[in-house]
Short mmCIF file of C-alpha atoms in Angstrom, two decimals:
data_model
loop_
_atom_site.label_atom_id
_atom_site.label_comp_id
_atom_site.label_asym_id
_atom_site.label_seq_id
_atom_site.Cartn_x
_atom_site.Cartn_y
_atom_site.Cartn_z
CA UNK T 1 23.19 2.61 35.14
CA UNK T 2 24.92 3.84 31.88
CA UNK T 3 25.45 7.75 31.13
CA UNK T 4 23.14 7.66 27.95
CA UNK T 5 20.28 5.41 30.06
CA UNK T 6 20.90 8.59 32.72
CA UNK T 7 20.96 10.86 31.36
CA UNK T 8 18.00 9.94 28.99
CA UNK T 9 16.08 9.95 32.70
CA UNK T 10 17.48 13.72 33.84
CA UNK T 11 16.30 15.05 30.81
CA UNK T 12 12.78 13.43 31.08
CA UNK T 13 12.04 14.23 34.44
CA UNK T 14 13.86 18.43 33.93
CA UNK T 15 10.90 18.31 30.88
CA UNK T 16 7.88 17.31 33.29
CA UNK T 17 8.93 19.45 36.18
CA UNK T 18 9.67 22.04 33.88
CA UNK T 19 5.75 21.84 32.20
CA UNK T 20 4.13 21.47 35.87
CA UNK T 21 5.73 24.73 37.08
CA UNK T 22 5.54 26.46 33.36
CA UNK T 23 1.40 25.63 32.94
CA UNK T 24 -1.34 28.03 33.02
CA UNK T 25 -3.55 27.63 35.93
CA UNK T 26 -6.59 26.55 34.13
CA UNK T 27 -5.58 23.17 32.57
CA UNK T 28 -3.86 20.67 34.12
CA UNK T 29 -0.89 18.84 33.65
CA UNK T 30 -1.98 16.18 30.65
CA UNK T 31 -3.53 18.35 29.01
CA UNK T 32 -0.67 21.32 28.59
CA UNK T 33 1.53 18.33 27.62
CA UNK T 34 -1.04 17.87 25.27
CA UNK T 35 -0.86 20.85 23.60
CA UNK T 36 2.47 21.01 24.01
CA UNK T 37 3.22 18.21 21.87
CA UNK T 38 0.48 19.52 18.91
CA UNK T 39 2.54 22.57 18.27
CA UNK T 40 5.35 20.53 18.96
CA UNK T 41 4.24 18.27 15.96
CA UNK T 42 3.02 20.86 13.81
CA UNK T 43 6.38 23.12 13.96
CA UNK T 44 7.74 19.91 13.35
CA UNK T 45 5.66 19.38 10.41
CA UNK T 46 5.93 22.97 8.38
CA UNK T 47 10.37 22.45 9.27
CA UNK T 48 9.69 18.39 7.18
CA UNK T 49 7.74 20.66 4.37
CA UNK T 50 10.12 23.65 4.25
CA UNK T 51 13.28 20.53 4.29
CA UNK T 52 11.36 19.29 1.26
CA UNK T 53 10.63 21.32 -1.18
CA UNK T 54 14.32 23.07 -0.47
CA UNK T 55 15.67 19.38 -1.40
CA UNK T 56 13.59 19.11 -4.31
CA UNK T 57 14.81 22.57 -5.22
CA UNK T 58 18.83 21.90 -4.83
CA UNK T 59 18.67 18.55 -6.03
CA UNK T 60 16.85 20.78 -9.53
CA UNK T 61 19.74 23.07 -9.48
CA UNK T 62 22.51 20.45 -9.78
CA UNK T 63 19.96 19.11 -12.32
CA UNK T 64 20.27 22.77 -14.34
CA UNK T 65 24.14 22.63 -13.79
CA UNK T 66 25.11 19.42 -15.09
CA UNK T 67 23.52 19.98 -18.38
CA UNK T 68 25.45 23.22 -18.88
CA UNK T 69 28.97 21.04 -17.36
CA UNK T 70 27.94 18.93 -20.66
CA UNK T 71 26.86 21.17 -23.08
CA UNK T 72 30.16 23.22 -21.94
CA UNK T 73 31.89 20.35 -22.01
CA UNK T 74 31.09 20.24 -26.24
CA UNK T 75 32.80 23.17 -26.90
CA UNK T 76 35.97 22.08 -25.34
CA UNK T 77 36.07 18.95 -26.74
CA UNK T 78 36.97 21.03 -29.59
CA UNK T 79 35.26 23.51 -31.91
CA UNK T 80 32.01 23.17 -31.82
CA UNK T 81 31.38 25.31 -35.39
CA UNK T 82 32.73 22.38 -37.25
CA UNK T 83 31.76 19.78 -35.94
CA UNK T 84 28.33 20.18 -35.51
CA UNK T 85 28.96 22.18 -39.73
CA UNK T 86 30.32 18.97 -41.13
CA UNK T 87 27.10 16.94 -39.90
CA UNK T 88 23.53 16.93 -41.69
CA UNK T 89 22.68 19.75 -43.81
CA UNK T 90 18.73 19.58 -41.17
CA UNK T 91 21.13 19.15 -38.18
CA UNK T 92 19.50 21.53 -35.87
CA UNK T 93 15.44 20.82 -37.27
CA UNK T 94 16.37 17.14 -35.97
CA UNK T 95 18.09 18.24 -32.84
CA UNK T 96 14.64 19.91 -32.06
CA UNK T 97 12.37 16.88 -33.10
CA UNK T 98 14.81 14.99 -30.88
CA UNK T 99 13.26 17.25 -27.95
CA UNK T 100 10.20 16.32 -29.48
CA UNK T 101 9.62 13.38 -29.84
CA UNK T 102 11.86 12.83 -26.40
CA UNK T 103 8.73 13.03 -25.18
CA UNK T 104 8.84 16.10 -23.28
CA UNK T 105 5.50 18.00 -23.97
CA UNK T 106 7.36 21.51 -25.41
CA UNK T 107 4.49 24.53 -25.42
CA UNK T 108 4.88 26.81 -28.45
CA UNK T 109 7.51 28.88 -25.87
CA UNK T 110 9.09 25.80 -25.38
CA UNK T 111 10.11 24.50 -28.90
CA UNK T 112 11.04 28.64 -29.75
CA UNK T 113 13.73 28.01 -26.76
CA UNK T 114 14.59 24.93 -27.98
CA UNK T 115 15.04 26.54 -32.04
CA UNK T 116 17.66 28.79 -30.78
CA UNK T 117 19.48 26.52 -28.85
CA UNK T 118 19.74 24.83 -31.80
CA UNK T 119 20.78 28.10 -33.46
CA UNK T 120 23.39 28.65 -31.05
CA UNK T 121 24.59 26.05 -30.99
CA UNK T 122 25.63 26.17 -35.49
CA UNK T 123 25.63 29.89 -35.18
CA UNK T 124 28.21 29.71 -32.33
CA UNK T 125 32.35 30.14 -32.95
CA UNK T 126 33.96 31.04 -29.86
CA UNK T 127 34.29 28.02 -27.42
CA UNK T 128 31.75 29.44 -24.86
CA UNK T 129 29.81 27.68 -22.29
CA UNK T 130 26.43 26.18 -23.40
CA UNK T 131 23.72 27.79 -22.42
CA UNK T 132 21.88 25.56 -19.85
CA UNK T 133 18.91 22.99 -21.06
CA UNK T 134 14.95 24.25 -20.05
CA UNK T 135 13.34 22.48 -17.33
CA UNK T 136 9.77 23.13 -17.82
CA UNK T 137 7.79 23.66 -14.80
CA UNK T 138 3.97 22.46 -15.84
CA UNK T 139 1.66 24.86 -12.56
CA UNK T 140 -1.35 22.52 -13.75
CA UNK T 141 -2.21 21.06 -10.80
CA UNK T 142 -2.01 17.19 -11.86
CA UNK T 143 -0.32 14.29 -9.77
CA UNK T 144 2.41 13.83 -12.10
CA UNK T 145 3.11 17.85 -11.70
CA UNK T 146 6.03 17.70 -9.16
CA UNK T 147 7.37 14.81 -11.41
CA UNK T 148 7.94 17.35 -14.44
CA UNK T 149 11.50 18.32 -14.40
CA UNK T 150 12.55 15.47 -13.11
CA UNK T 151 11.51 13.57 -16.24
CA UNK T 152 13.02 16.84 -18.48
CA UNK T 153 16.30 16.80 -16.51
CA UNK T 154 16.91 13.14 -17.82
CA UNK T 155 14.87 13.35 -20.96
CA UNK T 156 17.81 16.28 -21.70
CA UNK T 157 20.41 14.12 -20.46
CA UNK T 158 19.65 11.27 -22.51
CA UNK T 159 19.20 12.81 -25.67
CA UNK T 160 22.34 14.92 -25.03
CA UNK T 161 24.93 11.58 -24.02
CA UNK T 162 23.01 10.02 -27.37
CA UNK T 163 24.28 13.55 -29.60
CA UNK T 164 27.16 13.12 -28.01
CA UNK T 165 28.01 9.80 -28.73
CA UNK T 166 27.13 9.98 -32.55
CA UNK T 167 29.47 9.10 -34.99
CA UNK T 168 30.04 13.33 -36.06
CA UNK T 169 29.96 14.77 -32.42
CA UNK T 170 31.68 12.32 -29.95
CA UNK T 171 32.98 13.49 -26.40
CA UNK T 172 33.78 11.95 -23.56
CA UNK T 173 31.60 12.00 -20.08
CA UNK T 174 33.31 9.60 -18.56
CA UNK T 175 34.20 12.74 -16.25
CA UNK T 176 31.49 13.68 -15.47
CA UNK T 177 31.03 10.57 -13.36
CA UNK T 178 30.62 12.64 -10.11
CA UNK T 179 27.59 13.37 -11.11
CA UNK T 180 26.17 9.96 -11.40
CA UNK T 181 24.31 11.01 -7.33
CA UNK T 182 22.25 13.34 -9.32
CA UNK T 183 21.21 11.00 -12.21
CA UNK T 184 20.22 8.55 -9.21
CA UNK T 185 18.47 11.14 -7.04
CA UNK T 186 16.51 12.52 -10.40
CA UNK T 187 15.36 9.01 -10.69
CA UNK T 188 14.72 7.37 -7.95
CA UNK T 189 12.36 10.99 -6.96
CA UNK T 190 10.94 9.39 -10.05
CA UNK T 191 10.51 6.07 -8.52
CA UNK T 192 8.47 7.80 -6.18
CA UNK T 193 5.97 9.90 -7.44
CA UNK T 194 5.07 7.35 -10.32
CA UNK T 195 4.38 4.18 -7.31
CA UNK T 196 2.17 6.97 -5.42
CA UNK T 197 0.45 7.23 -8.47
CA UNK T 198 0.23 4.09 -10.04
CA UNK T 199 -1.63 2.58 -6.91
CA UNK T 200 -4.61 4.83 -7.51
CA UNK T 201 -4.69 4.68 -11.16
CA UNK T 202 -6.89 7.23 -12.86
CA UNK T 203 -9.39 7.36 -16.03
CA UNK T 204 -8.53 8.15 -18.24
CA UNK T 205 -4.48 7.93 -18.21
CA UNK T 206 -1.89 10.59 -18.54
CA UNK T 207 0.27 10.32 -21.07
CA UNK T 208 3.03 11.56 -18.83
CA UNK T 209 3.64 7.96 -17.18
CA UNK T 210 3.89 6.82 -19.99
CA UNK T 211 7.02 9.17 -21.13
CA UNK T 212 8.27 8.24 -17.60
CA UNK T 213 8.42 4.65 -18.04
CA UNK T 214 10.16 4.79 -21.53
CA UNK T 215 12.53 7.16 -19.98
CA UNK T 216 13.12 5.16 -16.70
CA UNK T 217 13.51 2.15 -19.54
CA UNK T 218 16.17 4.02 -21.72
CA UNK T 219 18.58 5.12 -18.96
CA UNK T 220 18.98 1.59 -17.43
CA UNK T 221 19.46 0.44 -20.83
CA UNK T 222 22.45 2.98 -20.60
CA UNK T 223 25.79 0.91 -19.73
CA UNK T 224 26.53 3.87 -18.11
CA UNK T 225 24.16 5.56 -16.83
CA UNK T 226 22.66 1.72 -15.06
CA UNK T 227 25.25 0.77 -12.88
CA UNK T 228 25.32 4.56 -11.01
CA UNK T 229 20.96 4.05 -10.68
CA UNK T 230 20.67 0.24 -9.93
CA UNK T 231 23.52 0.93 -7.09
CA UNK T 232 20.70 3.39 -5.70
CA UNK T 233 16.82 2.48 -7.52
CA UNK T 234 17.64 -0.92 -7.17
CA UNK T 235 15.20 -1.35 -4.18
CA UNK T 236 12.67 1.01 -5.76
CA UNK T 237 12.65 -0.44 -9.42
CA UNK T 238 11.72 -3.77 -7.15
CA UNK T 239 8.67 -1.82 -5.66
CA UNK T 240 7.57 0.17 -8.86
CA UNK T 241 7.62 -3.44 -10.24
CA UNK T 242 5.93 -5.02 -7.86
CA UNK T 243 3.54 -2.22 -7.72
CA UNK T 244 2.38 -2.87 -10.97
CA UNK T 245 1.78 -6.17 -11.06
CA UNK T 246 -0.02 -6.12 -8.07
CA UNK T 247 -2.56 -3.38 -9.87
CA UNK T 248 -3.28 -5.30 -12.69
CA UNK T 249 -4.60 -8.70 -10.04
CA UNK T 250 -5.85 -6.90 -7.21
CA UNK T 251 -8.11 -4.54 -9.30
CA UNK T 252 -12.02 -5.37 -8.26
CA UNK T 253 -12.87 -2.19 -10.80
CA UNK T 254 -16.16 -3.06 -13.10
CA UNK T 255 -13.70 -0.21 -15.44
CA UNK T 256 -10.50 -1.59 -14.89
CA UNK T 257 -9.76 -3.27 -17.73
CA UNK T 258 -8.89 0.06 -19.38
CA UNK T 259 -5.75 1.13 -15.79
CA UNK T 260 -4.40 -2.75 -16.26
CA UNK T 261 -4.33 -2.35 -20.24
CA UNK T 262 -2.34 0.24 -19.87
CA UNK T 263 -0.52 -0.73 -16.82
CA UNK T 264 0.00 -4.12 -18.96
CA UNK T 265 1.25 -1.46 -21.42
CA UNK T 266 4.14 -0.12 -19.42
CA UNK T 267 5.29 -3.50 -18.00
CA UNK T 268 5.81 -3.65 -21.41
CA UNK T 269 8.00 -0.35 -21.66
CA UNK T 270 9.47 -1.66 -18.56
CA UNK T 271 10.75 -4.99 -19.86
CA UNK T 272 12.31 -3.50 -23.09
CA UNK T 273 15.25 -3.18 -20.58
CA UNK T 274 17.12 -6.30 -20.86
CA UNK T 275 18.83 -5.28 -17.63
CA UNK T 276 14.95 -5.92 -16.10
CA UNK T 277 13.01 -8.02 -18.25
CA UNK T 278 14.47 -11.28 -16.74
CA UNK T 279 13.36 -9.74 -12.60
CA UNK T 280 9.46 -8.89 -14.38
CA UNK T 281 9.15 -12.10 -16.48
CA UNK T 282 10.44 -13.90 -13.17
CA UNK T 283 8.15 -12.00 -11.09
CA UNK T 284 4.72 -12.83 -14.16
CA UNK T 285 6.25 -16.96 -14.09
CA UNK T 286 5.86 -16.63 -10.00
CA UNK T 287 1.89 -15.45 -10.72
CA UNK T 288 0.52 -17.56 -12.73
CA UNK T 289 2.89 -20.57 -11.76
CA UNK T 290 0.75 -19.91 -8.31
CA UNK T 291 -2.89 -19.33 -9.23
CA UNK T 292 -1.37 -22.51 -12.00
CA UNK T 293 -1.72 -24.91 -8.84
CA UNK T 294 -4.58 -22.79 -7.19
CA UNK T 295 -6.90 -24.28 -10.38
CA UNK T 296 -5.64 -27.55 -9.75
CA UNK T 297 -6.34 -27.94 -6.06
CA UNK T 298 -10.05 -25.87 -7.41
CA UNK T 299 -10.07 -28.14 -9.73
CA UNK T 300 -9.84 -31.01 -7.76
CA UNK T 301 -12.42 -29.70 -4.67
CA UNK T 302 -14.65 -28.87 -6.89
CA UNK T 303 -14.48 -25.53 -5.66
CA UNK T 304 -15.15 -22.15 -6.81
CA UNK T 305 -12.80 -20.03 -7.45
CA UNK T 306 -11.98 -15.49 -7.83
CA UNK T 307 -12.93 -15.15 -11.18
CA UNK T 308 -11.84 -11.64 -10.81
CA UNK T 309 -8.15 -13.15 -10.28
CA UNK T 310 -8.90 -15.29 -13.22
CA UNK T 311 -9.78 -12.21 -15.85
CA UNK T 312 -6.74 -10.66 -14.47
CA UNK T 313 -4.58 -13.37 -15.50
CA UNK T 314 -5.13 -12.29 -18.93
CA UNK T 315 -3.01 -9.58 -18.74
CA UNK T 316 0.22 -11.29 -17.09
CA UNK T 317 -0.24 -13.11 -20.34
CA UNK T 318 -0.66 -11.18 -22.93
CA UNK T 319 2.57 -9.21 -20.87
CA UNK T 320 4.37 -12.15 -20.43
CA UNK T 321 4.20 -13.37 -24.79
CA UNK T 322 5.71 -10.04 -25.70
CA UNK T 323 9.06 -9.71 -23.22
CA UNK T 324 8.94 -12.67 -23.98
CA UNK T 325 9.06 -12.46 -27.82
CA UNK T 326 11.63 -9.41 -27.30
CA UNK T 327 13.73 -12.27 -25.73
CA UNK T 328 13.30 -13.72 -28.62
CA UNK T 329 14.68 -11.12 -31.06
CA UNK T 330 17.94 -10.46 -31.94
CA UNK T 331 20.38 -8.84 -29.63
CA UNK T 332 16.98 -8.22 -26.88
CA UNK T 333 19.16 -11.72 -24.65
CA UNK T 334 18.46 -11.01 -21.67
CA UNK T 335 20.05 -13.98 -20.11
CA UNK T 336 16.61 -16.20 -19.06
CA UNK T 337 16.93 -19.61 -19.22
CA UNK T 338 16.32 -22.52 -17.40
CA UNK T 339 18.32 -21.92 -14.21
CA UNK T 340 15.55 -19.75 -13.53
CA UNK T 341 13.24 -20.42 -10.20
CA UNK T 342 10.28 -19.95 -11.71
CA UNK T 343 10.81 -20.56 -15.68
CA UNK T 344 12.24 -24.48 -14.24
CA UNK T 345 8.90 -24.68 -12.00
CA UNK T 346 6.94 -23.62 -15.01
CA UNK T 347 8.27 -25.38 -17.70
CA UNK T 348 8.35 -29.27 -15.40
CA UNK T 349 4.45 -28.76 -14.56
CA UNK T 350 2.67 -27.05 -18.06
CA UNK T 351 2.31 -30.63 -19.64
CA UNK T 352 0.81 -31.75 -16.33
CA UNK T 353 -1.07 -28.77 -15.86
CA UNK T 354 -2.74 -28.22 -19.65
CA UNK T 355 -4.00 -31.63 -19.51
CA UNK T 356 -5.05 -31.26 -15.57
CA UNK T 357 -6.93 -28.25 -16.67
CA UNK T 358 -7.73 -28.53 -19.95
CA UNK T 359 -11.65 -29.27 -19.97
CA UNK T 360 -12.47 -26.90 -16.92
CA UNK T 361 -9.71 -24.14 -17.69
CA UNK T 362 -9.24 -24.28 -22.20
CA UNK T 363 -8.69 -20.64 -22.42
CA UNK T 364 -6.17 -20.51 -19.61
CA UNK T 365 -4.72 -23.75 -20.82
CA UNK T 366 -3.99 -22.04 -23.82
CA UNK T 367 -2.32 -19.84 -22.93
CA UNK T 368 0.09 -21.97 -21.11
CA UNK T 369 0.75 -24.14 -24.10
CA UNK T 370 1.59 -20.57 -25.91
CA UNK T 371 3.34 -19.33 -23.38
CA UNK T 372 5.33 -22.91 -23.46
CA UNK T 373 6.21 -22.45 -26.86
CA UNK T 374 7.73 -19.35 -26.74
CA UNK T 375 9.96 -20.59 -22.86
CA UNK T 376 10.99 -23.57 -25.56
CA UNK T 377 11.59 -21.21 -28.72
CA UNK T 378 13.23 -19.33 -26.32
CA UNK T 379 15.87 -22.71 -25.47
CA UNK T 380 16.85 -23.97 -28.53
CA UNK T 381 18.19 -19.56 -29.91
CA UNK T 382 20.65 -19.49 -26.14
CA UNK T 383 21.08 -23.68 -27.20
CA UNK T 384 22.06 -22.60 -30.54
CA UNK T 385 23.54 -19.49 -29.78
CA UNK T 386 26.07 -21.43 -27.03
CA UNK T 387 26.98 -23.72 -28.91
CA UNK T 388 28.39 -21.53 -31.63
CA UNK T 389 32.87 -21.27 -32.22
#
């Protein structure tokens, strides 16, 4: 017996003897042990909650620190007054508009704060550190409430980054890469909360989710931030994509179509990011290929089919059409092609599936035909672009 096993067995024996010696007279050893276990588990739960609350507070402080350092860096890079005055006259108003349009739900007080910040930017002539942007915490009792600070931090970060990379104001943000864990941790927490929310979506659908998904897509589209995010959050992103797919496919509620519409729109928003579009298209085609095979088998034996799954698959068709049309747009290629396993399988069985299923499932085969046209169009675009010198 090794030392570790011996110490473990000795510790268990010592604990059992301590429980037997200290137990009250009116309780058996078993009852007293169960009581102690309940007390310890209760304390562990309280400590875990405290740790999670402290971790959330630390992350929020890291978010504020990073934003403050980035803003301070704007002043250290040169004279902020001259740089900002070189912009168009309405720059302070446009900065406020950008923050309003970024998806943040700004109240009247928060708009006033943003306006004051813009005026501070324009009016300040000394290279003093920029005051930290407000991370707004909503206190309404909604499921997405804990995530609002993460989303607004990421939105502020994106707007600052876009601003500093504009033609009139350039700042090197590479020296902030040591803080990349703050960004990836915030994205991870946001994804975790979105997965929990989407597993039990409720109508009316919250605009928060739409804004959060749009923020994620914009972050991952950023070439400097995407590497840090994908390194830590790739599995969580994949889980989120699969969650959205399963919500559409497995939902059998009578009034499910409004929820499916919003979830499908979220998939399209995610797919607007070139780095995510290929995996989403592949997963969608995998489900379509699987259902096409099932319908072929059902059609041969004249068996009944799952009507709910049949109806839900058309949401997949809609999402696929939207993403494939984006793929056809100039400069939006995500390098999908016939080398993708699911695309290869779809195109190989495309004509045969239409021929065999067109009588029994005409609407389904019509959508298969439309997808085939879009994929062929992408294939031609790829061949033409590769053949150019």
